[in-house]
């Protein structure tokens, strides 16, 4: 269960990284669809550096989160400060997921379906990291054993 939870979280983070990496290629409409701030959309329309640089930085951060999810699942041997980073990522994702709740209450007419779906997806990523952390704390060698058995199955 913990391994699958980490894989779910890693998949969500990897998808998030991917959509940010392709944003500069897809143009200003894509930034607007992703609910980027107006200043970023204007930068994309003007051909400025703010939009692609911001997308690259966010994409890299999400890629790092995905790597830590894969490490928790046992697919990567070692990453520095793994438990601390995984806990931080879990907290950030859970908070990002819960961010929609005050807006649902206070400004329901201003929310788009994208906002709600994005919040649910990031909440799921946070739960994936949290469940993975809790399961690996209960069974410390589980991720290492799973990764080792996969490596043996692949003939590595």
Coordinates of C-alpha atoms in Angstrom, one line a residue:
X1 CA 0.0 0.0 0.0
X2 CA 2.8 2.4 0.9
X3 CA 4.6 1.7 -2.3
X4 CA 1.5 2.3 -4.4
X5 CA 0.8 5.5 -2.5
X6 CA 4.2 6.8 -3.3
X7 CA 3.8 5.8 -7.0
X8 CA 0.5 7.6 -7.2
X9 CA 2.1 10.8 -5.7
X10 CA 5.1 10.5 -8.0
X11 CA 2.8 10.1 -11.1
X12 CA 0.8 13.2 -10.2
X13 CA 4.0 15.2 -9.7
X14 CA 5.5 13.9 -12.9
X15 CA 2.4 14.9 -14.8
X16 CA 2.5 18.3 -13.2
X17 CA 6.1 18.7 -14.2
X18 CA 5.3 17.6 -17.8
X19 CA 2.5 20.2 -18.2
X20 CA 4.7 22.9 -17.0
X21 CA 7.6 21.9 -19.3
X22 CA 5.4 22.0 -22.3
X23 CA 3.7 25.3 -21.4
X24 CA 6.3 27.4 -23.2
X25 CA 5.8 25.4 -26.4
X26 CA 2.0 25.7 -26.2
X27 CA 1.8 29.4 -25.7
X28 CA -0.2 32.0 -23.8
X29 CA -3.5 30.1 -24.0
X30 CA -1.9 27.2 -22.2
X31 CA -0.7 29.5 -19.4
X32 CA -4.2 30.9 -19.1
X33 CA -5.7 27.4 -19.0
X34 CA -3.3 26.5 -16.2
X35 CA -4.6 29.5 -14.2
X36 CA -1.3 31.3 -14.3
X37 CA -1.3 34.8 -12.9
X38 CA -2.2 37.6 -15.4
X39 CA 1.4 38.9 -15.3
X40 CA 2.7 35.5 -16.4
X41 CA 0.1 35.2 -19.2
X42 CA 1.0 38.7 -20.4
X43 CA 4.7 37.7 -20.3
X44 CA 3.9 34.7 -22.5
X45 CA 2.0 37.0 -24.9
X46 CA 4.8 39.5 -25.1
X47 CA 7.5 36.8 -25.5
X48 CA 9.1 37.7 -22.2
X49 CA 11.2 35.4 -20.0
X50 CA 9.0 35.4 -16.9
X51 CA 6.5 32.8 -18.2
X52 CA 9.0 30.2 -19.5
X53 CA 11.4 30.7 -16.6
X54 CA 8.6 30.3 -14.1
X55 CA 7.2 27.2 -15.9
X56 CA 10.7 25.7 -15.9
X57 CA 11.3 26.3 -12.2
X58 CA 7.9 25.0 -11.2
X59 CA 8.4 22.0 -13.5
X60 CA 11.8 21.2 -12.0
X61 CA 10.3 21.4 -8.5
X62 CA 7.6 19.0 -9.4
X63 CA 10.1 16.7 -11.0
X64 CA 12.2 16.7 -7.8
X65 CA 9.0 15.8 -5.9
X66 CA 8.4 12.9 -8.3
X67 CA 11.9 11.7 -7.8
X68 CA 11.3 11.6 -4.0
X69 CA 8.1 9.8 -4.6
X70 CA 9.9 7.2 -6.6
X71 CA 12.6 6.9 -3.9
X72 CA 9.8 6.3 -1.4
X73 CA 8.4 3.5 -3.6
X74 CA 11.8 1.9 -3.7
X75 CA 12.7 2.7 -7.4
X76 CA 15.6 5.0 -6.5
X77 CA 18.3 3.9 -4.1
X78 CA 19.0 7.0 -2.1
X79 CA 18.2 10.7 -2.1
X80 CA 19.4 13.2 0.5
X81 CA 17.0 14.1 3.3
X82 CA 14.3 11.8 1.8
X83 CA 12.0 11.6 4.8
X84 CA 12.2 15.3 5.5
X85 CA 11.5 16.2 1.9
X86 CA 8.7 13.6 1.5
X87 CA 7.1 15.0 4.7
X88 CA 7.4 18.6 3.4
X89 CA 6.0 17.6 0.0
X90 CA 3.1 15.8 1.7
X91 CA 2.3 18.9 3.7
X92 CA 2.6 21.3 0.7
X93 CA 0.4 19.1 -1.5
X94 CA -2.2 18.6 1.3
X95 CA -2.3 22.4 1.9
X96 CA -2.6 23.1 -1.8
X97 CA -5.4 20.6 -2.0
X98 CA -7.3 22.3 0.9
X99 CA -6.7 25.8 -0.5
X100 CA -9.9 25.5 -2.6
X101 CA -12.1 25.1 0.5
X102 CA -12.2 28.8 1.6
X103 CA -12.9 29.8 -1.9
X104 CA -15.7 27.4 -2.3
X105 CA -17.3 28.9 0.8
X106 CA -16.5 32.6 0.2
X107 CA -16.4 32.9 -3.6
X108 CA -18.0 29.9 -5.2
X109 CA -18.9 31.8 -8.4
X110 CA -15.3 32.7 -9.1
X111 CA -14.0 29.1 -9.1
X112 CA -13.6 27.1 -12.2
X113 CA -13.9 23.3 -12.5
X114 CA -10.1 23.3 -13.1
X115 CA -9.5 24.9 -9.7
X116 CA -11.5 22.2 -7.9
X117 CA -10.0 19.3 -10.0
X118 CA -6.5 20.6 -9.4
X119 CA -7.1 20.8 -5.7
X120 CA -8.4 17.3 -5.6
X121 CA -5.5 16.0 -7.6
X122 CA -2.9 17.7 -5.4
X123 CA -4.7 16.6 -2.2
X124 CA -4.5 13.0 -3.6
X125 CA -0.7 13.5 -4.1
X126 CA -0.4 14.8 -0.6
X127 CA -2.3 11.7 0.7
X128 CA 0.0 9.5 -1.4
X129 CA 3.1 10.9 0.2
X130 CA 1.5 10.8 3.7
X131 CA 0.3 7.2 3.4
X132 CA 3.6 6.2 1.9
X133 CA 5.5 7.9 4.8
X134 CA 3.2 6.3 7.4
X135 CA 3.5 2.8 5.8
X136 CA 7.2 3.0 5.5
X137 CA 7.6 4.2 9.1
X138 CA 5.5 1.1 10.2
X139 CA 7.6 -1.2 7.9
X140 CA 11.0 0.5 7.4
X141 CA 12.5 -2.0 5.0
X142 CA 9.5 -2.4 2.9
X143 CA 10.5 0.1 0.1
X144 CA 14.0 -1.2 0.0
X145 CA 12.8 -4.8 -0.2
X146 CA 10.3 -3.9 -2.9
X147 CA 13.0 -2.1 -4.9
X148 CA 15.4 -5.0 -4.5
X149 CA 12.9 -7.6 -5.6
X150 CA 12.0 -5.5 -8.7
X151 CA 15.7 -5.2 -9.6
X152 CA 16.1 -8.9 -9.3
X153 CA 13.0 -9.5 -11.4
X154 CA 14.4 -7.2 -14.1
X155 CA 17.7 -9.1 -14.0
X156 CA 19.7 -6.1 -12.7

